[in-house]
């Protein structure tokens, strides 16, 4: 069996529940979730080292200088980055690694890992998306407007992704099942099973004549 793992990038508009989906996939299917570093302030209940690695801007940028991130980007005034070592070690162990990152970062991942699976999670409409953001009660109206403008920009990049999945409220299990099915199917691609195929062919050589 081929040892290399599968890198899965999950992006989506702010407010669609991509963080909830990612964590639920890890809990149910045993995937590994790469914890991002960020300079934004923790939301209520978030824990450093579990939800994010919360850093000052100076701390974040110093790691950039040491090539410590696979990718990093600035989003609504804050930096987000994917630590390199955890991802590389997990893939070498044959694990499915989930990266929950923004569109900018996803494009950088695609450049470095052409076989990465890119998934975009969305709400059913712009109106539903705005209502979800307002319903969180964690941001001022002007911040919500910024996130909606950002969503309009991000929508232009959806065609670059491999899959788009709708996460309806109250249907988390359905969304998770779709994503799990996609990941399982990707693991069966010929391009990912080259070692397996070569071993199979070698084992059948004695029957050629």
Coordinates of C-alpha atoms in Angstrom, one line a residue:
X1 CA 0.0 0.0 0.0
X2 CA 1.3 3.5 -0.9
X3 CA 2.6 5.2 2.2
X4 CA 2.1 8.9 1.3
X5 CA -0.9 10.4 2.9
X6 CA -3.6 12.7 1.4
X7 CA -3.6 16.5 2.0
X8 CA -7.1 17.9 2.1
X9 CA -7.6 21.7 2.0
X10 CA -11.0 22.9 3.3
X11 CA -11.9 26.6 2.6
X12 CA -15.1 28.4 2.8
X13 CA -16.8 31.7 3.5
X14 CA -16.6 33.0 7.0
X15 CA -19.7 31.8 8.9
X16 CA -20.3 28.5 7.0
X17 CA -19.0 26.3 9.8
X18 CA -15.8 25.1 8.1
X19 CA -14.1 24.9 11.5
X20 CA -16.9 22.8 13.0
X21 CA -16.9 20.5 10.0
X22 CA -13.1 20.0 10.1
X23 CA -13.0 19.2 13.8
X24 CA -16.0 16.8 13.4
X25 CA -14.2 15.0 10.6
X26 CA -11.2 14.5 12.8
X27 CA -13.3 13.2 15.7
X28 CA -15.4 10.8 13.6
X29 CA -12.9 9.5 11.0
X30 CA -9.5 9.9 12.7
X31 CA -8.1 12.4 10.3
X32 CA -5.4 14.8 11.4
X33 CA -6.2 18.5 11.6
X34 CA -3.3 20.9 11.1
X35 CA -3.5 23.8 13.6
X36 CA -3.0 27.2 12.0
X37 CA -1.1 30.0 13.5
X38 CA -2.8 33.4 13.6
X39 CA -2.4 37.0 14.9
X40 CA -6.1 37.5 15.5
X41 CA -7.4 37.6 19.0
X42 CA -9.0 34.4 20.5
X43 CA -12.8 34.2 20.4
X44 CA -14.6 33.1 23.6
X45 CA -13.8 29.4 24.3
X46 CA -10.8 29.1 21.9
X47 CA -7.7 27.6 23.4
X48 CA -4.1 28.3 22.3
X49 CA -2.5 25.2 20.8
X50 CA -5.8 23.5 20.2
X51 CA -7.9 25.9 18.1
X52 CA -5.0 28.1 16.8
X53 CA -1.5 29.0 17.8
X54 CA -2.2 32.6 18.8
X55 CA 0.8 34.8 18.1
X56 CA 1.8 38.5 18.1
X57 CA 2.6 39.9 14.6
X58 CA 6.3 40.0 15.5
X59 CA 6.2 36.3 16.5
X60 CA 4.3 35.3 13.4
X61 CA 6.6 37.2 11.0
X62 CA 9.8 35.8 12.6
X63 CA 8.7 32.3 11.7
X64 CA 8.0 33.4 8.2
X65 CA 11.7 34.4 8.0
X66 CA 12.7 30.8 9.0
X67 CA 10.4 29.3 6.3
X68 CA 8.3 27.8 9.1
X69 CA 5.0 27.9 7.2
X70 CA 3.9 26.1 4.1
X71 CA 1.7 29.1 3.4
X72 CA 0.6 32.3 5.1
X73 CA -1.8 35.0 4.2
X74 CA -3.4 38.2 5.6
X75 CA -7.1 38.1 6.0
X76 CA -9.3 41.0 7.3
X77 CA -6.2 42.6 9.0
X78 CA -4.8 39.4 10.6
X79 CA -2.2 36.9 9.5
X80 CA -2.9 33.1 9.2
X81 CA -0.3 30.4 8.5
X82 CA 0.1 26.6 8.2
X83 CA 3.1 25.2 10.2
X84 CA 5.3 23.1 7.8
X85 CA 6.7 20.3 10.1
X86 CA 3.4 18.8 11.3
X87 CA 2.0 18.5 7.8
X88 CA 5.1 16.9 6.3
X89 CA 5.5 14.4 9.1
X90 CA 1.8 13.4 9.0
X91 CA 1.8 12.9 5.2
X92 CA 5.0 10.8 5.5
X93 CA 3.1 8.6 8.0
X94 CA 0.3 8.0 5.5
X95 CA -2.3 10.1 7.3
X96 CA -5.1 12.2 5.9
X97 CA -4.3 15.8 6.9
X98 CA -6.9 18.5 6.8
X99 CA -5.9 22.1 6.4
X100 CA -8.6 24.6 7.1
X101 CA -7.3 27.7 5.4
X102 CA -8.4 30.7 3.3
X103 CA -8.5 31.0 -0.5
X104 CA -5.2 32.7 -0.7
X105 CA -3.5 30.0 1.2
X106 CA -5.2 27.2 -0.7
X107 CA -3.8 28.5 -4.0
X108 CA -0.3 28.4 -2.5
X109 CA -0.9 24.8 -1.3
X110 CA -2.0 23.8 -4.8
X111 CA 1.3 25.2 -6.1
X112 CA 3.4 23.2 -3.7
X113 CA 1.2 20.0 -3.5
X114 CA -0.4 19.5 -6.9
X115 CA -2.2 16.3 -5.7
X116 CA -3.8 18.1 -2.7
X117 CA -7.7 17.8 -2.6
X118 CA -9.3 21.3 -2.5
X119 CA -12.8 21.5 -1.0
X120 CA -14.9 24.7 -0.7
X121 CA -17.7 24.8 1.8
X122 CA -20.5 27.2 1.2
X123 CA -23.9 28.3 2.5
X124 CA -27.0 27.9 0.3
X125 CA -27.2 31.7 -0.5
X126 CA -25.7 35.1 0.3
X127 CA -28.7 35.9 2.5
X128 CA -28.2 32.7 4.6
X129 CA -24.5 33.5 4.9
X130 CA -25.1 37.0 6.2
X131 CA -27.6 35.8 8.7
X132 CA -25.2 33.2 10.0
X133 CA -22.5 35.9 10.5
X134 CA -24.9 38.1 12.3
X135 CA -26.2 35.2 14.4
X136 CA -22.7 34.5 15.9
X137 CA -23.0 37.8 17.8
X138 CA -19.2 38.1 17.9
X139 CA -18.6 40.9 15.4
X140 CA -19.7 44.4 14.7
X141 CA -21.9 45.2 11.7
X142 CA -19.0 46.8 9.8
X143 CA -16.9 43.7 10.3
X144 CA -19.7 41.6 8.9
X145 CA -19.9 43.8 5.9
X146 CA -16.1 43.3 5.4
X147 CA -16.6 39.6 5.6
X148 CA -19.4 39.7 3.0
X149 CA -17.2 41.7 0.6
X150 CA -14.5 39.3 1.1
X151 CA -16.9 36.4 0.4
X152 CA -17.8 38.1 -2.9
X153 CA -14.1 38.1 -3.8
X154 CA -13.6 34.5 -2.7
X155 CA -16.5 33.3 -4.8
X156 CA -14.4 34.1 -7.9
X157 CA -11.9 31.4 -6.8
X158 CA -14.4 28.6 -6.3
X159 CA -13.9 27.1 -9.8
X160 CA -10.2 26.5 -9.0
X161 CA -11.3 24.0 -6.2
X162 CA -11.9 20.4 -6.9
X163 CA -15.2 20.1 -5.0
X164 CA -17.9 22.4 -3.5
X165 CA -20.0 21.2 -0.6
X166 CA -23.0 22.9 0.9
X167 CA -23.2 22.9 4.7
X168 CA -26.8 23.5 5.6
X169 CA -27.6 24.4 9.3
X170 CA -28.6 21.3 11.1
X171 CA -27.1 19.0 8.5
X172 CA -23.6 18.6 9.8
X173 CA -23.6 14.8 9.4
X174 CA -24.7 15.1 5.8
X175 CA -21.9 17.5 5.0
X176 CA -19.3 15.3 6.8
X177 CA -20.5 12.2 4.9
X178 CA -20.1 13.9 1.6
X179 CA -16.6 15.1 2.4
X180 CA -15.6 11.6 3.8
X181 CA -16.8 10.0 0.6
X182 CA -14.8 12.4 -1.5
X183 CA -11.6 11.7 0.5
X184 CA -12.2 7.9 0.3
X185 CA -12.6 8.2 -3.5
X186 CA -9.5 10.3 -3.9
X187 CA -7.5 7.6 -2.1
X188 CA -8.4 5.2 -4.9
X189 CA -7.1 7.4 -7.7
X190 CA -4.6 5.6 -10.0
X191 CA -2.1 8.4 -9.4
X192 CA -2.2 7.7 -5.6
X193 CA -1.9 3.9 -6.0
X194 CA 1.2 3.7 -8.1
X195 CA 3.2 1.6 -5.6
X196 CA 0.3 -0.8 -5.1
X197 CA -0.2 -1.2 -8.9
X198 CA 3.6 -1.9 -9.4
X199 CA 3.6 -4.5 -6.7
X200 CA 0.5 -6.1 -8.2
X201 CA 2.0 -6.2 -11.7
X202 CA 5.3 -7.7 -10.3
X203 CA 3.4 -10.4 -8.5
X204 CA 1.5 -11.3 -11.7
X205 CA 4.6 -11.5 -13.9
X206 CA 5.1 -15.3 -13.3
X207 CA 1.7 -15.8 -15.0
X208 CA 2.6 -13.9 -18.2
X209 CA 3.7 -17.0 -20.2

